Coordinates of C-alpha atoms in Angstrom, one line a residue:
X1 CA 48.1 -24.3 120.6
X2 CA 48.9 -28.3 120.2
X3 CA 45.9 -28.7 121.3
X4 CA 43.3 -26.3 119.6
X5 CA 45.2 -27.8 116.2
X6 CA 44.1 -31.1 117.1
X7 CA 40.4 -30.1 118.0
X8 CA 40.3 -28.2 115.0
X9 CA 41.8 -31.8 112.6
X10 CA 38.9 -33.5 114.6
X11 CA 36.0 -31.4 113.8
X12 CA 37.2 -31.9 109.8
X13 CA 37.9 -35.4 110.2
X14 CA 33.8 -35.6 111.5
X15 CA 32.2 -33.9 108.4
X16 CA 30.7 -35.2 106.0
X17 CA 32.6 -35.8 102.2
X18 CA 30.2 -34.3 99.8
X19 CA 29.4 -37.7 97.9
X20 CA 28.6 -35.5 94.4
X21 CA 29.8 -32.2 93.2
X22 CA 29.2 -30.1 90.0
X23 CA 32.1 -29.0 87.8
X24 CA 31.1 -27.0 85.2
X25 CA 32.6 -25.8 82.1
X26 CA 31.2 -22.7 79.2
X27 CA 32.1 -22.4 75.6
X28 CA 33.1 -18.9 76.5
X29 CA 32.9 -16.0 79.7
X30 CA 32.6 -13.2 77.5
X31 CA 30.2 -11.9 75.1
X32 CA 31.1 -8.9 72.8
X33 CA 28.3 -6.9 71.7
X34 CA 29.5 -5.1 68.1
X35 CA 27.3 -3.1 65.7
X36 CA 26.2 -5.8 63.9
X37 CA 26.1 -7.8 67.6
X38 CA 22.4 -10.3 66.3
X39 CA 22.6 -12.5 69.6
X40 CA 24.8 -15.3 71.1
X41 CA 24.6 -19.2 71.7
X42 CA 26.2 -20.2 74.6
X43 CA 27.2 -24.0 75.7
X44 CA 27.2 -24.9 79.3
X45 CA 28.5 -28.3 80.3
X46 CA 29.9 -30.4 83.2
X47 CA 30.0 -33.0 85.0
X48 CA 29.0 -34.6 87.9
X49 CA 32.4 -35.3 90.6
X50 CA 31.8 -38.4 92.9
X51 CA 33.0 -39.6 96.0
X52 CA 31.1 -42.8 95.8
X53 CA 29.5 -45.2 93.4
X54 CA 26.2 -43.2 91.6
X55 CA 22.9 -43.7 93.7
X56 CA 20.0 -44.6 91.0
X57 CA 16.8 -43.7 92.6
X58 CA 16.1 -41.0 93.0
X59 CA 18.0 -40.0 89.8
X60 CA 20.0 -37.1 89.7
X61 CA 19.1 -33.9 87.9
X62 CA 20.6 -30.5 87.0
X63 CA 19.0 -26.9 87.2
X64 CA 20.8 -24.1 85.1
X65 CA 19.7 -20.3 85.9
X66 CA 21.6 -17.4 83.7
X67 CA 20.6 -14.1 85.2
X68 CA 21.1 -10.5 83.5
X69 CA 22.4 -7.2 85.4
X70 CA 18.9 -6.5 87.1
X71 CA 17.1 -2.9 88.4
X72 CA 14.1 -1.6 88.9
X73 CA 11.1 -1.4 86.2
X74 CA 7.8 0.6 86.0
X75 CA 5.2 -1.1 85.1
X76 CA 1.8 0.7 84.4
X77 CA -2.2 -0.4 83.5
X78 CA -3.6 0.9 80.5
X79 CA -7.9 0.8 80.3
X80 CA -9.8 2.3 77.6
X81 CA -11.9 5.2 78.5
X82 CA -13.8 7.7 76.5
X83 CA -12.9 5.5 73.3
X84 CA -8.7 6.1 73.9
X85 CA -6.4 4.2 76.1
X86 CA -4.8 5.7 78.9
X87 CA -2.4 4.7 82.1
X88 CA -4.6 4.0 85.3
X89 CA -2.3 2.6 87.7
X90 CA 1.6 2.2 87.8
X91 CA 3.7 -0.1 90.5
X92 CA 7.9 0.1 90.4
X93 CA 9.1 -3.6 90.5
X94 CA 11.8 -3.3 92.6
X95 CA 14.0 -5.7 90.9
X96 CA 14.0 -7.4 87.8
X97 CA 16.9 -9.0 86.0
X98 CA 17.1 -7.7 82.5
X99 CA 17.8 -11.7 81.4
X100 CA 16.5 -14.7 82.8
X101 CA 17.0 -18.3 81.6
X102 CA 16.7 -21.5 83.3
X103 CA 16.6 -24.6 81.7
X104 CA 16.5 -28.2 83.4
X105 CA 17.2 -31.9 82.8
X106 CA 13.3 -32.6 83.3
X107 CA 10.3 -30.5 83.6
X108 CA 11.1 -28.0 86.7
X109 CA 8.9 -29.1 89.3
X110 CA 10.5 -32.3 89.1
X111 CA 13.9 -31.2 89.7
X112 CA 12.9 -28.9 92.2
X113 CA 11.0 -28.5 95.1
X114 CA 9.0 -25.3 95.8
X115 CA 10.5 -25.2 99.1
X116 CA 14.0 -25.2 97.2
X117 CA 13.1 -22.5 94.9
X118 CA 11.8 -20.5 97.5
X119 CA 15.3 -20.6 99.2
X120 CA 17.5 -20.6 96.2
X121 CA 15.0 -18.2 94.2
X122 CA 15.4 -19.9 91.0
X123 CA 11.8 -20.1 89.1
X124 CA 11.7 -17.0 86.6
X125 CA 8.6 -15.2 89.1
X126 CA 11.2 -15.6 92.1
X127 CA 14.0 -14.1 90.6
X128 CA 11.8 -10.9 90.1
X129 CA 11.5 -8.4 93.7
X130 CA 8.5 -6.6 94.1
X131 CA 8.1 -5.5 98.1
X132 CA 4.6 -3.3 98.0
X133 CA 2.5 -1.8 96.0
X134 CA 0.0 1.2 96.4
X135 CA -3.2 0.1 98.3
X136 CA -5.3 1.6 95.8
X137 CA -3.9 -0.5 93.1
X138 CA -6.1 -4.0 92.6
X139 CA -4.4 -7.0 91.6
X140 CA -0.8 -6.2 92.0
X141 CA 0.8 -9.0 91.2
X142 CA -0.5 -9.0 87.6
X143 CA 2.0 -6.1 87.1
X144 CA 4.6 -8.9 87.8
X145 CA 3.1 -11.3 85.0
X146 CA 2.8 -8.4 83.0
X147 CA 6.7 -8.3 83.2
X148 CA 7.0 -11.6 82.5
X149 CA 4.8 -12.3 80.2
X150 CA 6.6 -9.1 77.9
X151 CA 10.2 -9.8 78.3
X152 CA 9.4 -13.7 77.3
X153 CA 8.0 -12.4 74.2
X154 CA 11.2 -10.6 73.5
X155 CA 13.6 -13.9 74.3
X156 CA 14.6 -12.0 77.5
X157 CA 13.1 -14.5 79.6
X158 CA 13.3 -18.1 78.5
X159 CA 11.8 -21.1 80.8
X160 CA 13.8 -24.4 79.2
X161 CA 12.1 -27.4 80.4
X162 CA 14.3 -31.0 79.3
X163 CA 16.8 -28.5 77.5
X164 CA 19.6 -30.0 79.9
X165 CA 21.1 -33.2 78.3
X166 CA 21.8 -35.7 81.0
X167 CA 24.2 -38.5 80.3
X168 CA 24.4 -41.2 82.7
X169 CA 24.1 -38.9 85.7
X170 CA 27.4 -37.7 85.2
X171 CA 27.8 -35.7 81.6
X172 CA 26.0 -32.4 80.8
X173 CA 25.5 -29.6 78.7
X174 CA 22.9 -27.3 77.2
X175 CA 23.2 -23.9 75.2
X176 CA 21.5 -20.9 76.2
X177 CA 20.5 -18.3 73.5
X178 CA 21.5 -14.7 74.4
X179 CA 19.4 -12.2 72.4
X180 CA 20.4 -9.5 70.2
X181 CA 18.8 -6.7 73.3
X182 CA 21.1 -7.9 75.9
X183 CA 21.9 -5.5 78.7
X184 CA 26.0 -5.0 79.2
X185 CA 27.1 -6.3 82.4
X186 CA 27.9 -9.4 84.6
X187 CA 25.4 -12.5 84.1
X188 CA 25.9 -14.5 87.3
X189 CA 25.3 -18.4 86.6
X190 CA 24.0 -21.1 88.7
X191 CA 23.9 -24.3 88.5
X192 CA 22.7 -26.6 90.9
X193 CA 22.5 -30.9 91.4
X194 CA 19.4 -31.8 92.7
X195 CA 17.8 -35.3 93.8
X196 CA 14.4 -35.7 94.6
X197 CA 13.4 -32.0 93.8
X198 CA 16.3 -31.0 97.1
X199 CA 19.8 -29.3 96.0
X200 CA 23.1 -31.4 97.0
X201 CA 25.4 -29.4 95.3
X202 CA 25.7 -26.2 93.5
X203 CA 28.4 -24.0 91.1
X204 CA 28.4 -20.2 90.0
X205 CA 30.5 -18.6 87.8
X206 CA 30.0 -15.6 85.6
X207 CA 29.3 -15.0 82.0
X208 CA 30.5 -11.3 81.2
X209 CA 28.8 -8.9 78.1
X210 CA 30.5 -5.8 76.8
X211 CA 30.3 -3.5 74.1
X212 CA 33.8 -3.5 72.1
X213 CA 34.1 -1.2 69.1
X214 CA 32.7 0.9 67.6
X215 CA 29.2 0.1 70.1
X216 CA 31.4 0.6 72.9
X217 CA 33.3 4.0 71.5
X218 CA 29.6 5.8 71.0
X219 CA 28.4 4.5 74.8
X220 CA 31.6 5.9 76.2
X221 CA 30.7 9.4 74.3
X222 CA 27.3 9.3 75.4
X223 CA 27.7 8.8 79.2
X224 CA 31.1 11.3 79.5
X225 CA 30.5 13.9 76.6
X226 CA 26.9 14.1 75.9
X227 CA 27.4 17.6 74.1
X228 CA 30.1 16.3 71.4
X229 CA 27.8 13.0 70.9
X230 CA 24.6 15.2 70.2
X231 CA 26.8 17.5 68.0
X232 CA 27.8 14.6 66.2
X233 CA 24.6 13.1 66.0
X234 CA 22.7 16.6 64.3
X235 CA 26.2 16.9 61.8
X236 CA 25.0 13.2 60.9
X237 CA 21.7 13.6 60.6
X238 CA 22.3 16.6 58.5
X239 CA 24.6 15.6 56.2
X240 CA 22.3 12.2 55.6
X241 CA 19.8 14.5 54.7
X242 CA 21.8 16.7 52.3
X243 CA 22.9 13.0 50.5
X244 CA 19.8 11.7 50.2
X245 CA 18.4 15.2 48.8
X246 CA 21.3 15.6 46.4
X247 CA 20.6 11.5 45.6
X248 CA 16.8 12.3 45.0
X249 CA 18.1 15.4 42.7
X250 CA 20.0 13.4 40.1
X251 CA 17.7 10.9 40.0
X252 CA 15.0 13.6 38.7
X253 CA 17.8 15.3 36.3
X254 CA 17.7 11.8 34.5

């Protein structure tokens, strides 16, 4: 026993310290989406943890990824034919996350490498799974830019290039704007140090999003009594109807 303890303090003892480590720090883990919920800025800062005396060259950069709850989309071709538009071909992308930000202290192929993004899946195009499509489908992958290219439109992807201030290579921080249309759930975060486009360390934590409220008291009705929320939706509709009638009424009377 004696023995295996002191193999065991050896093998530590042989390791190499990690000369630089992330710590990172958010202006706040939770996001509450309310009725009049318009969308969030959130800080993210750190700092860079040393063991040694900072290297210059190469310099030091930082890679930020926020990722939404994700799930499969369909994703389907529209062509004009016979003078109207109509769905020609449709491919399920197996998983897409329903947010997706990164934003770096430089332009992204500079902090990192393809072969690091490949392994880390990072880039906004790698953080999307699409397996196989249908042979009789050409050109599958623009069904993935199609996503893309959508969801940036609506600020639900956002590709941040230099939005990471850098101080010193040791100080950082950016914000992050959440969208009004944000899916409830966990948003996992990355972040990762990189030098000479290779990681050397890297942090996650975990941003949550609810609905609290009244948001949340209406979700919870729909999903466990859907026959008391669609009564209560017709009574509403109803008696908005009768008001705006009775409204429209006295305003002819006068």
């Amino acid at each position: 026993m004696l023995l295996r303890s002191l193999l065991l303090l050896l093998t530590l003892a042989t390791l190499p310290a990690r000369a630089e480590e992330v710590v990172l720090g958010l202006s706040q883990d939770k996001v509450a989406i309310t009725a009049t919920f318009n969308g969030k800025e959130i800080l993210l800062f750190g700092a860079v943890k040393r063991e040694t005396a900072i290297q210059e060259t190469p310099p030091l950069q930082v890679v930020i990824a926020v990722s939404g709850p994700t799930g499969p989309i369909t994703v389907r071709r529209k062509e004009r034919r016979f003078g109207i538009w109509v769905n020609t071909d449709a491919i399920e992308v197996d998983t897409a996350p329903s947010f997706y930000a990164v934003a770096t202290s430089v332009p992204f192929s500079e902090a990192l490498s393809n072969v690091e993004d490949q392994r880390h899946k990072v880039s906004i195009p790698l953080a999307i799974r699409s397996v196989g499509a249908p042979m009789d489908v050409a050109n599958p992958q623009d069904f993935t830019e199609a996503v893309i290219r959508i969801r940036q439109n609506e600020g639900l992807y956002q590709k941040l290039d230099g939005a990471v201030r850098f101080d010193e290579q040791t100080l950082f921080r950016t914000t992050i704007q959440m969208p009004a249309n944000l899916t409830e759930g966990n948003y996992p975060t990355r972040i990762f140090l990189t030098r000479g486009g290779n990681v050397v360390s890297q942090f996650e934590t975990v941003i949550n999003v609810n609905k609290v409220g009244l948001e949340r008291w209406l979700y919870d009705l729909s999903r466990q009594k859907p026959l008391w929320y669609g009564l209560m939706s017709l009574a509403i509709a109803i008696a908005a109807g009768w008001l705006a009638s009775a409204v429209f009424q006295l305003f002819r009377r006068t």
